[in-house]
Amino acid sequence: MIMEKENNKSSILKSYGILILMLLLIFTVLVYFISISRKSWESGLKTCVENVLEEKYGNEWTVGDFVQIDNPIAVNAACYRIKNSEGINGRAVIIKIATYYGPVSAVYISTGESVSFVGFSSLHGRIAETMMSNKKDKKILYWQDKIPQIIK
């Protein structure tokens, strides 16, 4: 009777051990894939920022390294160092904002004290012109005011 209880306990412990090992393996694989995809994510967003800055300013701005944002406000944001042809340093922030056309990535430039809205990533043509003509949109202004808090 006592032997059966011990065998039963050891089989339960083996089952839990196997379950924990499987969960640990799955967690490890997920963390690995997330770390691999982060570099691709950063370079893709950098390309988007470069495209928006080039459309608006030509070759005036150069996009540099990714800047880690440790702020809970910035869940949907990425920040990059930028430098213009005159040697002025700044930061470019790409952040997803809600619009009438759905969520769109907006690019802002921060140079010291001033923050300015540059444009929308991946929007071109008539829709982009319509959205850009309304620069006093409350959503654009809201995020423009939040950019200094995000990148501090």
Coordinates of N, CA and C in Angstrom, one line a residue:
M1 N 0.8 -1.2 0.0 CA 0.0 0.0 0.0 C 0.9 1.3 0.0
I2 N 1.9 1.3 0.9 CA 2.8 2.4 0.9 C 3.6 2.6 -0.3
M3 N 4.0 1.4 -0.9 CA 4.8 1.4 -2.2 C 4.0 2.0 -3.3
E4 N 2.7 1.7 -3.3 CA 1.8 2.2 -4.4 C 1.7 3.7 -4.3
K5 N 1.5 4.2 -3.1 CA 1.4 5.7 -2.9 C 2.7 6.4 -3.4
E6 N 3.9 5.8 -3.0 CA 5.1 6.4 -3.4 C 5.3 6.4 -5.0
N7 N 4.9 5.2 -5.6 CA 5.0 5.2 -7.0 C 4.0 6.2 -7.7
N8 N 2.8 6.3 -7.1 CA 1.9 7.3 -7.6 C 2.4 8.7 -7.5
K9 N 3.0 9.0 -6.3 CA 3.6 10.4 -6.1 C 4.8 10.6 -7.1
S10 N 5.6 9.6 -7.3 CA 6.7 9.8 -8.2 C 6.3 9.9 -9.7
S11 N 5.2 9.3 -10.1 CA 4.7 9.4 -11.4 C 4.0 10.8 -11.6
I12 N 3.4 11.3 -10.6 CA 2.8 12.6 -10.6 C 3.9 13.7 -10.7
L13 N 5.0 13.5 -9.9 CA 6.1 14.4 -10.0 C 6.8 14.4 -11.4
K14 N 6.9 13.2 -12.0 CA 7.5 13.1 -13.3 C 6.6 13.8 -14.3
S15 N 5.3 13.6 -14.2 CA 4.4 14.3 -15.1 C 4.5 15.8 -15.0
Y16 N 4.6 16.3 -13.8 CA 4.7 17.8 -13.6 C 6.1 18.2 -14.1
G17 N 7.1 17.4 -13.8 CA 8.5 17.8 -14.3 C 8.5 17.9 -15.8
I18 N 7.9 16.9 -16.5 CA 7.9 17.0 -18.0 C 7.1 18.2 -18.4
L19 N 6.0 18.5 -17.8 CA 5.2 19.7 -18.2 C 6.0 21.0 -18.0
I20 N 6.7 21.1 -16.9 CA 7.5 22.3 -16.6 C 8.6 22.4 -17.6
L21 N 9.2 21.3 -18.0 CA 10.3 21.3 -19.0 C 9.8 21.8 -20.3
M22 N 8.6 21.3 -20.7 CA 8.0 21.6 -22.0 C 7.7 23.1 -22.0
L23 N 7.1 23.6 -20.9 CA 6.8 25.1 -20.8 C 8.0 25.9 -20.9
L24 N 9.1 25.5 -20.2 CA 10.3 26.2 -20.2 C 10.9 26.2 -21.6
L25 N 10.9 25.1 -22.3 CA 11.4 25.0 -23.7 C 10.6 26.0 -24.6
I26 N 9.3 26.0 -24.5 CA 8.4 26.9 -25.3 C 8.8 28.3 -25.0
F27 N 8.9 28.7 -23.7 CA 9.2 30.1 -23.3 C 10.6 30.5 -23.9
T28 N 11.6 29.6 -23.8 CA 12.9 29.8 -24.4 C 12.9 30.1 -25.9
V29 N 12.1 29.3 -26.6 CA 12.0 29.4 -28.0 C 11.4 30.8 -28.4
L30 N 10.3 31.2 -27.6 CA 9.7 32.4 -27.9 C 10.6 33.6 -27.6
V31 N 11.3 33.6 -26.6 CA 12.3 34.7 -26.2 C 13.3 34.8 -27.3
Y32 N 13.8 33.6 -27.8 CA 14.8 33.6 -28.9 C 14.3 34.3 -30.2
F33 N 13.1 33.9 -30.6 CA 12.5 34.5 -31.8 C 12.2 36.0 -31.6
I34 N 11.8 36.4 -30.5 CA 11.5 37.8 -30.2 C 12.9 38.6 -30.3
S35 N 13.9 38.1 -29.8 CA 15.2 38.8 -29.8 C 15.7 38.8 -31.3
I36 N 15.5 37.8 -32.1 CA 15.9 37.8 -33.5 C 15.1 38.9 -34.2
S37 N 13.8 38.9 -34.0 CA 12.9 39.8 -34.8 C 13.1 41.3 -34.4
R38 N 13.6 41.6 -33.3 CA 13.8 43.0 -32.8 C 14.7 43.8 -33.8
K39 N 15.7 43.2 -34.2 CA 16.7 43.9 -35.1 C 16.0 44.2 -36.5
S40 N 15.2 43.3 -37.0 CA 14.4 43.5 -38.2 C 13.4 44.6 -38.0
W41 N 12.7 44.6 -36.9 CA 11.7 45.6 -36.5 C 12.4 47.0 -36.5
E42 N 13.5 47.1 -35.8 CA 14.2 48.4 -35.7 C 14.7 48.9 -37.1
S43 N 15.2 48.0 -37.9 CA 15.7 48.5 -39.2 C 14.5 48.8 -40.2
G44 N 13.4 48.1 -40.1 CA 12.2 48.5 -40.9 C 11.6 49.8 -40.5
L45 N 11.5 50.1 -39.2 CA 11.1 51.4 -38.8 C 12.0 52.5 -39.1
K46 N 13.3 52.2 -39.1 CA 14.3 53.2 -39.5 C 14.1 53.6 -41.0
T47 N 13.9 52.6 -41.8 CA 13.6 52.9 -43.2 C 12.4 53.7 -43.4
C48 N 11.3 53.5 -42.6 CA 10.1 54.3 -42.7 C 10.4 55.7 -42.3
V49 N 11.2 56.0 -41.3 CA 11.5 57.3 -40.8 C 12.3 58.0 -41.9
E50 N 13.3 57.3 -42.5 CA 14.1 57.9 -43.5 C 13.3 58.3 -44.7
N51 N 12.3 57.5 -45.1 CA 11.5 57.8 -46.3 C 10.6 59.0 -46.0
V52 N 10.1 59.1 -44.8 CA 9.2 60.3 -44.5 C 10.1 61.6 -44.5
L53 N 11.2 61.5 -43.9 CA 12.1 62.7 -43.8 C 12.6 63.1 -45.2
E54 N 12.9 62.1 -46.0 CA 13.4 62.4 -47.4 C 12.3 63.0 -48.2
E55 N 11.0 62.5 -48.1 CA 9.9 63.1 -48.8 C 9.7 64.6 -48.4
K56 N 9.9 64.9 -47.2 CA 9.6 66.3 -46.7 C 10.8 67.2 -46.8
Y57 N 12.0 66.7 -46.5 CA 13.1 67.6 -46.4 C 14.3 67.3 -47.4
G58 N 14.1 66.3 -48.2 CA 15.2 65.8 -49.1 C 16.3 65.1 -48.4
N59 N 17.5 65.4 -48.7 CA 18.6 64.8 -48.0 C 19.2 65.6 -46.8
E60 N 18.3 66.4 -46.2 CA 18.8 67.3 -45.1 C 19.1 66.5 -43.9
W61 N 18.3 65.5 -43.6 CA 18.4 64.7 -42.3 C 19.0 63.4 -42.6
T62 N 19.9 62.9 -41.7 CA 20.4 61.6 -41.7 C 20.0 60.9 -40.4
V63 N 19.4 59.7 -40.6 CA 18.9 58.9 -39.5 C 20.0 58.0 -38.9
G64 N 20.2 58.0 -37.6 CA 21.2 57.3 -37.0 C 20.7 56.1 -36.2
D65 N 21.3 55.9 -35.1 CA 21.0 54.7 -34.3 C 19.6 54.7 -33.6
F66 N 19.1 53.5 -33.3 CA 17.9 53.4 -32.5 C 18.2 53.8 -31.1
V67 N 17.2 54.5 -30.5 CA 17.3 54.9 -29.1 C 16.2 54.1 -28.3
Q68 N 16.7 53.4 -27.3 CA 15.7 52.6 -26.4 C 14.9 53.6 -25.6
I69 N 13.6 53.4 -25.7 CA 12.6 54.2 -24.9 C 12.1 53.4 -23.7
D70 N 12.4 53.9 -22.5 CA 11.9 53.2 -21.3 C 10.8 54.0 -20.7
N71 N 9.7 54.1 -21.4 CA 8.6 54.9 -20.9 C 7.3 54.2 -21.3
P72 N 6.4 53.9 -20.3 CA 5.2 53.2 -20.6 C 4.2 53.9 -21.6
I73 N 4.4 55.2 -21.8 CA 3.5 55.9 -22.8 C 3.9 55.4 -24.2
A74 N 5.1 55.1 -24.4 CA 5.6 54.8 -25.7 C 5.5 53.3 -26.2
V75 N 4.4 52.7 -26.0 CA 4.3 51.3 -26.3 C 4.4 51.2 -27.9
N76 N 3.8 52.1 -28.6 CA 3.8 52.0 -30.1 C 4.7 53.0 -30.7
A77 N 5.9 53.2 -30.1 CA 6.8 54.3 -30.6 C 8.2 53.7 -30.7
A78 N 9.0 54.3 -31.6 CA 10.4 54.0 -31.7 C 11.1 55.4 -31.9
C79 N 12.3 55.5 -31.5 CA 13.0 56.7 -31.5 C 14.4 56.5 -32.1
Y80 N 14.8 57.4 -33.0 CA 16.1 57.3 -33.6 C 16.9 58.7 -33.5
R81 N 18.2 58.6 -33.4 CA 19.0 59.8 -33.5 C 19.0 60.3 -34.9
I82 N 18.9 61.7 -35.1 CA 19.0 62.2 -36.4 C 20.0 63.4 -36.4
K83 N 20.5 63.7 -37.5 CA 21.5 64.8 -37.6 C 21.2 65.5 -39.0
N84 N 21.2 66.8 -39.0 CA 20.9 67.5 -40.3 C 22.3 67.9 -40.9
S85 N 22.2 68.5 -42.1 CA 23.4 68.9 -42.8 C 24.1 70.0 -42.1
E86 N 23.5 70.8 -41.3 CA 24.1 71.9 -40.6 C 24.7 71.5 -39.2
G87 N 24.6 70.2 -38.9 CA 25.2 69.7 -37.7 C 24.2 69.7 -36.5
I88 N 23.0 70.0 -36.7 CA 22.0 70.0 -35.6 C 21.6 68.6 -35.3
N89 N 21.7 68.2 -34.0 CA 21.3 66.9 -33.6 C 19.8 66.9 -33.1
G90 N 19.2 65.8 -33.2 CA 17.8 65.7 -32.8 C 17.4 64.3 -32.7
R91 N 16.1 64.1 -32.5 CA 15.5 62.7 -32.4 C 14.3 62.7 -33.3
A92 N 14.1 61.6 -34.0 CA 12.9 61.3 -34.8 C 12.2 60.2 -34.1
V93 N 10.9 60.5 -33.9 CA 10.0 59.5 -33.3 C 8.9 59.1 -34.3
I94 N 8.8 57.8 -34.4 CA 7.7 57.2 -35.2 C 6.8 56.5 -34.2
I95 N 5.5 56.9 -34.3 CA 4.5 56.4 -33.3 C 3.2 56.2 -34.0
K96 N 2.5 55.1 -33.6 CA 1.2 54.8 -34.2 C 0.1 55.6 -33.6
I97 N -0.6 56.3 -34.4 CA -1.7 57.1 -33.9 C -3.0 56.7 -34.6
A98 N -4.1 57.0 -33.9 CA -5.4 56.6 -34.5 C -5.9 57.8 -35.4
T99 N -6.4 57.5 -36.6 CA -6.9 58.5 -37.5 C -8.3 58.0 -38.0
Y100 N -8.9 58.8 -38.8 CA -10.2 58.4 -39.4 C -10.0 57.2 -40.4
Y101 N -8.8 57.0 -40.8 CA -8.5 56.0 -41.8 C -7.9 54.7 -41.1
G102 N -7.9 54.7 -39.8 CA -7.3 53.6 -39.0 C -6.0 54.0 -38.4
P103 N -5.3 53.1 -37.7 CA -4.0 53.5 -37.1 C -3.0 53.7 -38.2
V104 N -2.2 54.8 -38.1 CA -1.2 55.1 -39.0 C 0.0 55.6 -38.2
S105 N 1.2 55.3 -38.8 CA 2.5 55.7 -38.2 C 2.8 57.1 -38.5
A106 N 3.0 57.9 -37.5 CA 3.3 59.4 -37.7 C 4.7 59.6 -37.3
V107 N 5.4 60.5 -38.0 CA 6.8 60.8 -37.7 C 6.9 62.2 -37.2
Y108 N 7.6 62.4 -36.0 CA 7.8 63.7 -35.4 C 9.3 63.9 -35.3
I109 N 9.7 65.1 -35.3 CA 11.1 65.5 -35.1 C 11.2 66.4 -33.8
S110 N 12.2 66.0 -33.0 CA 12.4 66.8 -31.8 C 13.9 67.3 -31.8
T111 N 14.0 68.6 -31.9 CA 15.3 69.3 -31.8 C 15.4 70.2 -30.6
G112 N 15.9 69.7 -29.5 CA 15.9 70.5 -28.3 C 14.6 70.7 -27.7
E113 N 14.1 72.0 -27.8 CA 12.8 72.3 -27.1 C 11.6 72.2 -28.1
S114 N 11.9 72.2 -29.4 CA 10.8 72.2 -30.3 C 10.5 70.8 -30.9
V115 N 9.2 70.5 -31.1 CA 8.8 69.2 -31.7 C 7.9 69.6 -32.8
S116 N 8.1 69.0 -34.0 CA 7.3 69.2 -35.1 C 6.9 67.9 -35.8
F117 N 5.7 68.0 -36.3 CA 5.1 66.9 -37.1 C 5.6 66.9 -38.5
V118 N 6.1 65.7 -39.0 CA 6.7 65.7 -40.3 C 5.7 65.1 -41.3
G119 N 5.2 63.9 -41.0 CA 4.3 63.3 -41.9 C 3.9 61.9 -41.5
F120 N 3.1 61.3 -42.3 CA 2.7 59.9 -42.0 C 3.5 58.9 -42.9
S121 N 3.9 57.8 -42.3 CA 4.6 56.8 -43.0 C 3.6 55.9 -43.7
S122 N 3.9 55.5 -44.9 CA 3.1 54.5 -45.7 C 1.8 55.1 -46.2
L123 N 1.7 56.4 -46.2 CA 0.5 57.1 -46.8 C 1.0 58.0 -47.9
H124 N 0.4 57.9 -49.1 CA 0.8 58.7 -50.2 C -0.5 59.1 -51.0
G125 N -0.4 60.0 -51.8 CA -1.5 60.4 -52.7 C -2.5 61.3 -52.0
R126 N -3.8 61.1 -52.4 CA -4.9 62.0 -52.0 C -5.1 61.9 -50.5
I127 N -5.1 60.7 -50.0 CA -5.4 60.5 -48.5 C -4.3 61.2 -47.7
A128 N -3.0 61.0 -48.1 CA -1.9 61.7 -47.4 C -2.1 63.2 -47.4
E129 N -2.4 63.7 -48.6 CA -2.6 65.2 -48.8 C -3.8 65.7 -47.9
T130 N -4.9 64.9 -47.8 CA -6.0 65.3 -47.0 C -5.6 65.3 -45.5
M131 N -4.9 64.3 -45.1 CA -4.5 64.2 -43.7 C -3.5 65.3 -43.3
M132 N -2.6 65.6 -44.2 CA -1.5 66.6 -44.0 C -2.1 68.0 -44.0
S133 N -3.2 68.2 -44.7 CA -3.8 69.6 -44.8 C -4.4 70.0 -43.4
N134 N -4.7 69.0 -42.6 CA -5.3 69.3 -41.3 C -4.3 69.1 -40.2
K135 N -3.3 69.9 -40.2 CA -2.2 69.8 -39.2 C -2.6 70.2 -37.8
K136 N -3.8 70.8 -37.6 CA -4.3 71.2 -36.3 C -5.2 70.0 -35.8
D137 N -5.1 68.9 -36.3 CA -5.9 67.7 -35.8 C -5.5 67.5 -34.4
K138 N -6.5 67.2 -33.5 CA -6.2 67.1 -32.1 C -5.3 65.9 -31.8
K139 N -5.4 64.8 -32.6 CA -4.6 63.6 -32.4 C -3.1 63.9 -32.7
I140 N -2.9 64.7 -33.8 CA -1.5 65.0 -34.1 C -0.9 65.9 -33.0
L141 N -1.7 66.9 -32.6 CA -1.2 67.8 -31.6 C -1.0 67.2 -30.2
Y142 N -1.9 66.2 -29.9 CA -1.8 65.5 -28.6 C -0.4 64.8 -28.6
W143 N -0.1 64.0 -29.7 CA 1.2 63.3 -29.6 C 2.4 64.2 -29.8
Q144 N 2.2 65.3 -30.4 CA 3.3 66.3 -30.5 C 3.6 66.8 -29.1
D145 N 2.6 67.0 -28.3 CA 2.9 67.5 -26.9 C 3.5 66.4 -26.1
K146 N 3.2 65.1 -26.4 CA 3.7 64.0 -25.6 C 5.1 63.5 -26.0
I147 N 5.6 63.9 -27.1 CA 6.9 63.5 -27.6 C 8.0 63.8 -26.6
P148 N 8.1 65.1 -26.0 CA 9.1 65.3 -25.0 C 9.1 64.4 -23.8
Q149 N 7.9 64.0 -23.4 CA 7.8 63.0 -22.3 C 8.3 61.7 -22.7
I150 N 8.0 61.3 -23.9 CA 8.4 60.0 -24.4 C 9.9 59.8 -24.5
I151 N 10.6 60.8 -25.0 CA 12.0 60.6 -25.3 C 12.9 61.1 -24.2
K152 N 12.4 61.6 -23.1 CA 13.2 62.1 -22.0 C 13.9 60.9 -21.3

